[in-house]
Each structure stands twice: as C-alpha cells, then as structure tokens.
mmCIF file of C-alpha atoms in Angstrom:
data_model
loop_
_atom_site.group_PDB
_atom_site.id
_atom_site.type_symbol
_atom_site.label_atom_id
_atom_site.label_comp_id
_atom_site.label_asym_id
_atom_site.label_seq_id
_atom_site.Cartn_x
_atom_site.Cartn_y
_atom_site.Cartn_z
ATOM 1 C CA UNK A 9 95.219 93.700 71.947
ATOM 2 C CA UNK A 10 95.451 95.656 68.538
ATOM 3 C CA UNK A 11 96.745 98.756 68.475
ATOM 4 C CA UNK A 12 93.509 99.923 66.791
ATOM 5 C CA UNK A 13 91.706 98.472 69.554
ATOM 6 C CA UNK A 14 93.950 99.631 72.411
ATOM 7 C CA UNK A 15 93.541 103.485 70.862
ATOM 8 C CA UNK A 16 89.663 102.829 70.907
ATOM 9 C CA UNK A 17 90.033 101.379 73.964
ATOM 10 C CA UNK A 18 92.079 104.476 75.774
ATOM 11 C CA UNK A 19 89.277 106.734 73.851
ATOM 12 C CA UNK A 20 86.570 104.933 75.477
ATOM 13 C CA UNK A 21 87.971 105.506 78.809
ATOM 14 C CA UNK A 22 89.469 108.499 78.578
ATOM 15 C CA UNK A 23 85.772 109.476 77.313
ATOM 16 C CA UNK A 24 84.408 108.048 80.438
ATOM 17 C CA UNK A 25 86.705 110.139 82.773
ATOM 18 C CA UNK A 26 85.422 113.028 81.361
ATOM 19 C CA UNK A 27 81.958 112.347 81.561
ATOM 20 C CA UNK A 28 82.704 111.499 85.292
ATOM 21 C CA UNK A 29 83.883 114.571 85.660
ATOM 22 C CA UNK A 30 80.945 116.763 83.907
ATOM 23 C CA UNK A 31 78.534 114.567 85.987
ATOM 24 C CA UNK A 32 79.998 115.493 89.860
ATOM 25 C CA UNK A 33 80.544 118.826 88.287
ATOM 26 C CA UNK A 34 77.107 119.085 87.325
ATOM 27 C CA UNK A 35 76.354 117.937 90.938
ATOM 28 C CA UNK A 36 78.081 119.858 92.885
ATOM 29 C CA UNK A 37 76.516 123.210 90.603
ATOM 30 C CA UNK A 38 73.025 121.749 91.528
ATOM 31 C CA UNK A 39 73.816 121.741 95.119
ATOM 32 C CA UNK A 40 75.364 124.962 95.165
ATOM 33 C CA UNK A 41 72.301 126.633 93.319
ATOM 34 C CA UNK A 42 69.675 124.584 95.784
ATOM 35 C CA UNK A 43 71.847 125.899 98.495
ATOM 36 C CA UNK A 44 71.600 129.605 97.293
ATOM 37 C CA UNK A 45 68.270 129.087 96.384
ATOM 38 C CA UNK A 46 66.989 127.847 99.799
ATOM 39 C CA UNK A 47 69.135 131.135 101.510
ATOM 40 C CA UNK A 48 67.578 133.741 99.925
ATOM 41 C CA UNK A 49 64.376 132.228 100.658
ATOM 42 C CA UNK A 50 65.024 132.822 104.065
ATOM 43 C CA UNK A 51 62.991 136.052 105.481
ATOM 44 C CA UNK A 52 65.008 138.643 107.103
ATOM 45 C CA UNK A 53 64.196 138.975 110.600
ATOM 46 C CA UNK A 54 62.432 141.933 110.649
ATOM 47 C CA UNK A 55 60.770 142.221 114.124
ATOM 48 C CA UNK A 56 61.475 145.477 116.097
ATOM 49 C CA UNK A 57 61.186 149.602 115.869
ATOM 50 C CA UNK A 58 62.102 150.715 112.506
ATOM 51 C CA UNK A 59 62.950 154.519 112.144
ATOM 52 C CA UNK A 60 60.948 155.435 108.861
ATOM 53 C CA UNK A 61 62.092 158.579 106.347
ATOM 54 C CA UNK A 62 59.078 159.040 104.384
ATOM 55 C CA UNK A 63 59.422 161.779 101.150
ATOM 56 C CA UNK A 64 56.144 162.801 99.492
ATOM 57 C CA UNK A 65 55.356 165.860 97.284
ATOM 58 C CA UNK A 66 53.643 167.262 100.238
ATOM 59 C CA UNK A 67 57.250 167.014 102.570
ATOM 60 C CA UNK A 68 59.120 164.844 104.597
ATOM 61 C CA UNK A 69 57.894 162.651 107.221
ATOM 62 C CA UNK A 70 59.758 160.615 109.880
ATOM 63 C CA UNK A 71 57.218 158.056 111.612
ATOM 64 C CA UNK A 72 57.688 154.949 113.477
ATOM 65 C CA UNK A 73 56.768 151.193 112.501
ATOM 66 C CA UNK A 74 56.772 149.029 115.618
ATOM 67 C CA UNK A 75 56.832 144.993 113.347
ATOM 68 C CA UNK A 76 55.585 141.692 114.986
ATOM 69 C CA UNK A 77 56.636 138.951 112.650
ATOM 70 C CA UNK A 78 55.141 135.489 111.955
ATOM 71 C CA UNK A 79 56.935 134.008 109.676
ATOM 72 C CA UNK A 80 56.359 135.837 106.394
ATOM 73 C CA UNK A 81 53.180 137.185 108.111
ATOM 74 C CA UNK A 82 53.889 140.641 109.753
ATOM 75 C CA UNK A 83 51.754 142.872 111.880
ATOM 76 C CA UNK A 84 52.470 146.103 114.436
ATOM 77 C CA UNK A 85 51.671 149.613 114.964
ATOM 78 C CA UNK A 86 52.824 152.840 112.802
ATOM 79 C CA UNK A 87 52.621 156.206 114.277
ATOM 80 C CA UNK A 88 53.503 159.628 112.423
ATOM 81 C CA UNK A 89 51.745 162.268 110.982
ATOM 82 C CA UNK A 90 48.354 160.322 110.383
ATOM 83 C CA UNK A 91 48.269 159.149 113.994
ATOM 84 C CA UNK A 92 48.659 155.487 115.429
ATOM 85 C CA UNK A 93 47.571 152.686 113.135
ATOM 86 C CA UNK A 94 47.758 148.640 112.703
ATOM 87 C CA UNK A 95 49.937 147.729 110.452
ATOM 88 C CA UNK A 96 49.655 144.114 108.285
ATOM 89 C CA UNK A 97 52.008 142.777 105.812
ATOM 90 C CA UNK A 98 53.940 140.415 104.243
ATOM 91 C CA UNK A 99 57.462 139.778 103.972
ATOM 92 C CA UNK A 100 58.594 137.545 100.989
ATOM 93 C CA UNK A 101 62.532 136.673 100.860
ATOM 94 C CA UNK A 102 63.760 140.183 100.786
ATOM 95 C CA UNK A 103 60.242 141.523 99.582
ATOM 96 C CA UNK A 104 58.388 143.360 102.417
ATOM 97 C CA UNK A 105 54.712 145.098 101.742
ATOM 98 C CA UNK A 106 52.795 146.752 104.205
ATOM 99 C CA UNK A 107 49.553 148.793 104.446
ATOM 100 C CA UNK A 108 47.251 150.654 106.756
ATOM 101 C CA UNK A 109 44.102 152.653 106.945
ATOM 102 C CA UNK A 110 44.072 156.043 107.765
ATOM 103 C CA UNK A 111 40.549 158.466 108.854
ATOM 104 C CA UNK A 112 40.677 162.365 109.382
ATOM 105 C CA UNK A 113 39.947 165.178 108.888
ATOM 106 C CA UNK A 114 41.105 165.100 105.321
ATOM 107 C CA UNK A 115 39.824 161.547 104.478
ATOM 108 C CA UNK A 116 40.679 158.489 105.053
ATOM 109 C CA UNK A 117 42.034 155.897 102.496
ATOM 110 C CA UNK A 118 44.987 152.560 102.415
ATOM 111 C CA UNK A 119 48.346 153.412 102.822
ATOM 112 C CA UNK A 120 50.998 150.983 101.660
ATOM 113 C CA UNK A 121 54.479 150.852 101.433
ATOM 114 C CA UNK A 122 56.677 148.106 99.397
ATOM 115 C CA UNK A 123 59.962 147.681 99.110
ATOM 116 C CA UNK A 124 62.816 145.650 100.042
ATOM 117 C CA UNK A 125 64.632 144.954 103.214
ATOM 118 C CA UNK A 126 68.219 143.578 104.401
ATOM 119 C CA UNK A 127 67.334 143.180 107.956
ATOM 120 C CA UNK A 128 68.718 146.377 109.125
ATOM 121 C CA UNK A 129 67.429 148.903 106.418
ATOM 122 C CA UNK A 130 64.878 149.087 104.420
ATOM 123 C CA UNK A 131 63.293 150.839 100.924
ATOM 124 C CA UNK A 132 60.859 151.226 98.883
ATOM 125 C CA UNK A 133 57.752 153.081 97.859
ATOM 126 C CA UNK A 134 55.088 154.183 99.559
ATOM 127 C CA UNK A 135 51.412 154.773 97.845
ATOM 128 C CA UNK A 136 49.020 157.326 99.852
ATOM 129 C CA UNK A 137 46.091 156.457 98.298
ATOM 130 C CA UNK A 138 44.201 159.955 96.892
ATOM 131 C CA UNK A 139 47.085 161.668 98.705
ATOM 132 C CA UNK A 140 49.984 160.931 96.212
ATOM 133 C CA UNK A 141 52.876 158.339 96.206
ATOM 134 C CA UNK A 142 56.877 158.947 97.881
ATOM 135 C CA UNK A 143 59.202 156.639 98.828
ATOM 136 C CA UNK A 144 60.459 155.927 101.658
ATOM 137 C CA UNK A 145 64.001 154.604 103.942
ATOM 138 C CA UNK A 146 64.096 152.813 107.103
ATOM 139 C CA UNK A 147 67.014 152.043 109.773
ATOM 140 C CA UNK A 148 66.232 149.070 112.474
ATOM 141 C CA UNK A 149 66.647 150.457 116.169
#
C-alpha cells in the first residue's frame, strides 16, 4: 500500500471509530432521557390524610383532605371551615388539582386548589371562588 493510501486509509478508520463512538454515545443519552422521562411520569402516591395549611386574606385555615387515588384519578373527603365535602381531582406527574363545592350561609361556589406534590408534602394555590384566592401547604400523615 502507498503511503498516501495507508494515511487515507488510517483516516478512514480512525473516522469510523469516532463515529462509533458518537453513535453508542448518542444511545446511551437516548436511553438515559427515556428513562428519566418515563420516572417523572410516574404519579406520586398520594393516597392517605393530608394535614392542609390554608392562608387566605380572610386568615389561616388548617383542614383535612382524606385522598382515594386511581391512578391519576383522585377522589376523598375535605373537612375544615366550610364543612365536609367530596373532593375530585387529578394528579398529573407531580401536578395535583383538586376542587369542591361548598353551600352556606354565605354562598356557595367551587373551591380548587393546584399545586404540586412530592408524595409527602404538598403546595400550591388555592382559588375560593367569589371568596378570594391563598395558597396553601400540606404534610402526609
């Protein structure tokens, strides 16, 4: 072989390494995003009593959410200030909106809080309708 054609040759291959290379690197970043991808897709388990600290312009409030969940479908009971109600939601990755309906004395109107949650704690905000917005904390019992 020719010197030229040993160089071009060696170039070739040496160009082929390196393409090798960029190819199971570029593989192993695609299975390391699917992999993160498909994790944080995964829905906290958010089942249980949750402890609620709810701040509004008209005080503090400190109810209880009792969550059934269903997948990313979630249902239970809150009770605080506005009494016992059914709670539905939905819980997204770490996303988690729920709502209510409230009827008193003063009205009645939706109440929903969204926010995120780690399994354990939770925040957000919390929209009373006519009543005013806060936001709110939550601790898993």
């Amino acid at each position: 072989m020719h010197v030229q054609h040993r160089a071009a040759f060696g170039a070739t291959i040496a160009r082929f390494r390196l393409e090798g290379r960029v190819s199971v690197f570029r593989r192993i970043i695609a299975v390391v995003a699917l992999s993160l991808a498909s994790w944080s897709a995964i829905a906290a388990d958010v089942a249980g009593t949750w402890n609620l600290t709810v701040k509004t312009s008209a005080g503090t409030g400190t109810p209880t959410l009792v969550l059934q969940q269903d997948g990313d479908k979630l249902t239970g009971m809150y009770t605080g200030r506005f009494g016992a109600s059914p709670v539905k939601g939905t819980l997204q990755g770490n996303a988690i909106e729920f709502s209510f309906t409230v009827s008193g004395p003063m009205g009645s109107g939706d109440v929903t809080y969204n926010g995120t949650v780690d399994g354990v704690s939770m925040r957000g905000t919390v929209s009373l309708g006519q009543m005013g917005d806060g936001t709110f904390t939550g601790a898993k019992q």
